[in-house]
Short mmCIF file of C-alpha atoms in Angstrom, two decimals:
data_model
loop_
_atom_site.label_atom_id
_atom_site.label_comp_id
_atom_site.label_asym_id
_atom_site.label_seq_id
_atom_site.Cartn_x
_atom_site.Cartn_y
_atom_site.Cartn_z
CA MET W 1 2.41 -23.05 -13.02
CA SER W 2 2.13 -25.49 -15.92
CA ALA W 3 -0.50 -24.99 -18.53
CA ASN W 4 -2.57 -27.93 -17.63
CA GLY W 5 -1.95 -28.87 -13.89
CA THR W 6 0.15 -27.94 -10.70
CA VAL W 7 3.07 -27.94 -9.41
CA ASP W 8 4.18 -28.60 -5.69
CA SER W 9 5.66 -25.03 -5.39
CA VAL W 10 2.51 -22.81 -6.89
CA LYS W 11 0.35 -22.36 -3.29
CA ILE W 12 -1.12 -19.80 -1.59
CA VAL W 13 1.38 -17.77 0.81
CA GLU W 14 -0.38 -15.20 1.45
CA VAL W 15 -4.23 -14.49 2.58
CA ARG W 16 -4.73 -10.70 2.77
CA ARG W 17 -7.77 -8.84 3.51
CA PHE W 18 -8.65 -4.50 3.66
CA PRO W 19 -11.83 -4.33 6.26
CA VAL W 20 -12.29 -0.30 5.04
CA LYS W 21 -11.38 0.45 1.59
CA SER W 22 -7.86 2.06 1.01
CA MET W 23 -6.80 1.71 4.78
CA ARG W 24 -4.59 -0.77 5.48
CA GLY W 25 -5.46 -4.43 6.37
CA GLU W 26 -4.44 -7.67 7.87
CA VAL W 27 -3.09 -10.69 6.75
CA VAL W 28 -4.94 -14.34 7.86
CA PRO W 29 -4.45 -17.83 7.87
CA SER W 30 -8.06 -18.22 5.44
CA ALA W 31 -10.78 -16.63 4.38
CA GLU W 32 -13.98 -17.30 2.77
CA ILE W 33 -14.49 -16.60 -0.81
CA GLY W 34 -17.92 -15.56 -1.52
CA ALA W 35 -19.27 -13.69 -4.90
CA ARG W 36 -18.55 -10.43 -4.08
CA GLY W 37 -14.70 -11.68 -2.81
CA LEU W 38 -13.09 -12.44 0.56
CA ALA W 39 -15.59 -11.94 3.05
CA GLY W 40 -15.20 -8.71 4.96
CA ASP W 41 -12.94 -7.30 2.27
CA ARG W 42 -13.09 -3.53 1.39
CA TRP W 43 -16.79 -3.76 2.63
CA TRP W 44 -16.61 -0.69 4.45
CA ALA W 45 -15.30 2.56 3.56
CA VAL W 46 -14.57 6.39 4.23
CA ARG W 47 -17.14 8.40 2.56
CA ASP W 48 -16.92 12.44 2.21
CA PRO W 49 -20.79 14.60 2.30
CA ASP W 50 -21.09 14.19 -1.01
CA GLY W 51 -20.95 10.26 -0.72
CA LYS W 52 -17.20 9.83 -3.19
CA LEU W 53 -15.52 6.39 -0.80
CA GLY W 54 -12.02 7.81 0.30
CA SER W 55 -9.09 6.15 -1.94
CA GLY W 56 -5.81 6.72 -2.44
CA LYS W 57 -7.05 8.68 -5.73
CA SER W 58 -10.06 10.78 -7.60
CA THR W 59 -12.57 9.44 -10.18
CA ARG W 60 -15.73 9.16 -10.47
CA ARG W 61 -16.13 6.85 -7.46
CA PHE W 62 -13.97 7.71 -5.39
CA ARG W 63 -11.80 11.01 -3.72
CA ARG W 64 -8.21 10.82 -2.99
CA MET W 65 -7.84 10.92 0.98
CA PRO W 66 -4.11 11.86 1.40
CA GLY W 67 -3.62 9.43 5.74
CA LEU W 68 -5.42 7.05 4.33
CA PHE W 69 -2.55 4.20 4.29
CA GLY W 70 -1.87 5.68 8.34
CA PHE W 71 -5.20 3.52 10.17
CA ARG W 72 -5.68 -0.16 10.20
CA ALA W 73 -8.28 -2.01 10.19
CA TYR W 74 -9.41 -4.91 11.42
CA ALA W 75 -12.17 -7.34 10.65
CA ALA W 76 -14.98 -7.68 13.70
CA ASP W 77 -18.66 -8.04 13.95
CA PRO W 78 -21.01 -5.95 13.51
CA ALA W 79 -18.07 -3.30 12.26
CA PRO W 80 -14.85 -3.40 11.42
CA ILE W 81 -12.21 -1.99 14.40
CA VAL W 82 -10.55 0.72 13.13
CA GLU W 83 -6.98 2.09 14.26
CA LEU W 84 -6.01 5.18 13.82
CA PRO W 85 -1.77 6.05 13.94
CA ASP W 86 -2.38 7.33 17.70
CA GLY W 87 -2.77 3.52 18.36
CA ARG W 88 -6.35 4.79 19.16
CA ARG W 89 -8.87 2.41 18.19
CA PHE W 90 -13.00 2.41 17.32
CA ALA W 91 -15.80 0.71 16.16
CA ALA W 92 -16.09 1.78 12.25
CA ASP W 93 -19.74 2.89 13.08
CA ASP W 94 -18.86 4.65 16.12
CA PRO W 95 -19.73 7.71 15.16
CA ALA W 96 -16.80 9.63 18.00
CA GLY W 97 -14.12 7.42 15.65
CA HIS W 98 -15.79 9.32 12.22
CA ARG W 99 -14.65 12.69 14.06
CA ALA W 100 -11.48 10.78 15.02
CA VAL W 101 -10.35 9.34 11.95
CA GLY W 102 -11.90 13.27 9.95
CA GLU W 103 -9.12 15.29 12.45
CA VAL W 104 -6.63 12.84 11.41
CA LEU W 105 -7.56 13.50 7.49
CA GLY W 106 -8.46 17.35 8.26
CA ARG W 107 -12.15 16.72 6.40
CA THR W 108 -15.58 15.89 7.35
CA VAL W 109 -15.69 11.74 7.07
CA THR W 110 -18.06 8.88 8.06
CA LEU W 111 -17.78 5.22 7.78
CA ALA W 112 -20.07 2.79 5.92
CA PRO W 113 -20.60 -0.42 4.19
CA GLU W 114 -20.91 -1.20 0.91
CA THR W 115 -24.52 -0.10 -0.42
CA ALA W 116 -25.01 0.54 -4.28
CA VAL W 117 -21.57 1.80 -5.18
CA SER W 118 -18.79 -0.96 -5.38
CA HIS W 119 -16.50 -0.23 -3.24
CA TYR W 120 -13.69 -2.61 -5.37
CA ASP W 121 -11.82 -0.24 -8.08
CA GLU W 122 -12.00 -3.44 -10.56
CA GLY W 123 -13.22 -6.46 -9.67
CA PRO W 124 -13.71 -8.80 -6.64
CA VAL W 125 -10.20 -10.53 -6.07
CA SER W 126 -6.99 -9.34 -7.01
CA LEU W 127 -4.30 -12.04 -6.83
CA LEU W 128 -0.18 -11.36 -7.68
CA THR W 129 2.61 -13.92 -8.03
CA THR W 130 5.49 -14.13 -6.42
CA ALA W 131 7.28 -13.92 -10.40
CA SER W 132 5.65 -10.32 -10.96
CA VAL W 133 7.73 -9.04 -7.63
CA ARG W 134 11.11 -10.33 -8.33
CA ALA W 135 10.35 -9.03 -12.23
CA LEU W 136 9.99 -5.67 -11.27
CA GLU W 137 12.42 -5.98 -8.45
CA ALA W 138 14.82 -7.03 -11.30
CA LEU W 139 13.73 -3.83 -13.22
CA THR W 140 14.08 -1.35 -9.96
CA GLY W 141 17.14 -2.77 -8.80
CA GLY W 142 15.97 -3.58 -5.24
CA ASP W 143 13.35 -4.81 -2.82
CA VAL W 144 10.39 -4.48 -3.34
CA GLU W 145 7.30 -5.03 -0.68
CA PRO W 146 4.70 -7.20 -1.85
CA LEU W 147 1.81 -5.55 0.51
CA ARG W 148 2.43 -2.22 -1.80
CA PHE W 149 -0.05 -3.83 -4.26
CA ARG W 150 -2.42 -4.82 -2.12
CA ALA W 151 -3.59 -8.41 -3.51
CA ASN W 152 -5.93 -10.54 -1.97
CA LEU W 153 -3.58 -13.78 -2.62
CA LEU W 154 -0.20 -13.80 -3.18
CA ILE W 155 0.77 -16.80 -5.15
CA ASP W 156 4.68 -18.03 -4.98
CA VAL W 157 5.19 -19.03 -8.80
CA PRO W 158 9.18 -20.23 -9.47
CA GLY W 159 11.34 -17.91 -12.02
CA ASP W 160 10.79 -14.54 -13.33
CA GLY W 161 8.81 -12.72 -15.67
CA PHE W 162 5.45 -11.87 -15.58
CA PRO W 163 3.11 -15.00 -15.35
CA GLU W 164 0.09 -13.55 -14.81
CA ASP W 165 -0.10 -12.45 -17.82
CA ASP W 166 -1.51 -15.37 -19.89
CA TRP W 167 -3.74 -16.05 -17.41
CA PRO W 168 -7.13 -14.21 -18.56
CA GLY W 169 -10.13 -15.60 -19.84
CA ARG W 170 -8.64 -19.09 -17.17
CA ARG W 171 -10.69 -20.66 -14.73
CA LEU W 172 -7.97 -21.47 -11.29
CA ARG W 173 -8.67 -23.50 -8.58
CA VAL W 174 -7.75 -22.54 -5.57
CA GLY W 175 -7.62 -25.30 -2.37
CA ALA W 176 -10.39 -27.65 -2.11
CA GLU W 177 -13.50 -26.09 -3.27
CA ALA W 178 -13.37 -22.30 -5.00
CA VAL W 179 -12.43 -21.12 -8.43
CA LEU W 180 -11.49 -18.10 -9.24
CA ARG W 181 -12.21 -16.96 -13.21
CA ILE W 182 -9.23 -14.74 -13.87
CA VAL W 183 -10.47 -11.01 -16.03
CA ARG W 184 -7.58 -8.51 -17.21
CA PRO W 185 -4.23 -7.16 -15.72
CA LEU W 186 -4.40 -4.67 -12.41
CA THR W 187 -4.08 -1.64 -13.64
CA ARG W 188 -2.07 0.55 -10.91
CA CYS W 189 -2.26 3.41 -9.36
CA VAL W 190 0.48 5.99 -7.17
CA MET W 191 -1.15 4.20 -4.07
CA ILE W 192 1.87 1.47 -4.91
CA ASP W 193 4.18 4.64 -3.99
CA MET W 194 3.09 5.43 -0.98
CA ALA W 195 4.50 4.68 2.13
CA GLN W 196 2.47 1.98 4.43
CA GLY W 197 3.36 0.67 7.13
CA PRO W 198 7.06 -0.92 6.35
CA ALA W 199 7.30 0.46 3.32
CA ARG W 200 8.48 4.06 2.37
CA GLU W 201 7.41 5.76 -0.15
CA ARG W 202 9.27 6.14 -3.46
CA ASN W 203 8.77 7.48 -6.56
CA ASP W 204 9.74 4.73 -8.60
CA LEU W 205 7.41 2.10 -8.81
CA LEU W 206 4.42 3.49 -11.11
CA ARG W 207 6.57 5.00 -13.55
CA THR W 208 8.57 2.11 -13.77
CA LEU W 209 5.52 0.20 -14.65
CA ALA W 210 4.54 1.98 -17.07
CA ARG W 211 7.66 1.85 -19.04
CA HIS W 212 7.94 -1.30 -19.10
CA HIS W 213 4.45 -3.44 -18.22
CA ASP W 214 1.78 -0.73 -19.18
CA LEU W 215 1.23 0.23 -15.81
CA THR W 216 -0.29 -3.35 -14.72
CA LEU W 217 0.74 -5.59 -12.14
CA GLY W 218 -1.15 -8.72 -10.70
CA VAL W 219 -4.86 -9.70 -11.90
CA PHE W 220 -8.20 -9.56 -10.53
CA ALA W 221 -10.71 -12.04 -10.86
CA THR W 222 -14.25 -13.13 -10.58
CA VAL W 223 -15.88 -15.85 -8.46
CA GLU W 224 -17.36 -19.00 -9.73
CA ARG W 225 -17.09 -21.53 -7.35
CA PRO W 226 -16.90 -20.49 -3.14
CA GLY W 227 -15.19 -21.69 -1.36
CA ARG W 228 -12.42 -21.71 1.62
CA VAL W 229 -8.87 -20.88 0.59
CA ALA W 230 -6.03 -20.72 2.86
CA VAL W 231 -2.26 -20.18 3.33
CA ASP W 232 -0.82 -23.11 1.38
CA ASP W 233 -3.17 -24.44 -0.94
CA THR W 234 -2.36 -25.29 -3.92
CA CYS W 235 -3.25 -23.75 -6.78
CA ALA W 236 -4.77 -25.56 -10.37
CA TRP W 237 -5.98 -24.69 -14.46
CA GLU W 238 -9.38 -26.05 -14.00
CA VAL W 239 -10.50 -27.30 -18.01
CA GLY W 240 -13.41 -25.23 -18.55
CA ARG W 241 -16.21 -24.16 -20.71
CA ASP W 242 -13.66 -22.34 -22.71
CA GLY W 243 -11.55 -25.30 -23.57
CA ARG W 244 -8.46 -24.29 -21.98
#
């Protein structure tokens, strides 16, 4: 991706959203992006009785709940559909589904939409390049599935290295309308080594990023102008108020 414009091959190759935080999500051909991010992304979450949100890690807002990657969530109106590991499906607002999820997790939980406490770890839209994935593969000596990093937008960038390192502060136009302001690199946690769907459990990815790339991979962005984004949309840098 050039400093001043576009390269024909720099396109969105995957759009992914996660209707319930920390569950497996869905790949979609396109999605609306608004101020909060992709429509429906991480809008619901699993909650403990004390209000903490189910996650792969424990923080002030989140509580680690092993087993969440065994569930998959699909966007639906008025509430996402949650698929249990045994294939049963419930609407996220169905109390019977809450009980079923809790039985699998071995704890009492509910599912609820976002209120005053944000469900995002760092920011509304996460981006990752294929170049960075290849750089991590070179460091680990094997294949790395991009889905491990739960990026909303996977961007096909030629070469390797970590091109996103130079993106913070810049404005990226995606497709015809949406403009994203890149904020900073995304700090990674143990979730990237956990098994999720076809990606098996491993124990080297976080360690490798800690050793070689300050525990970061990909970036997150805020939304300066909403719009629809889709697979095969071209990305271009905008010359903005910061003169870049």
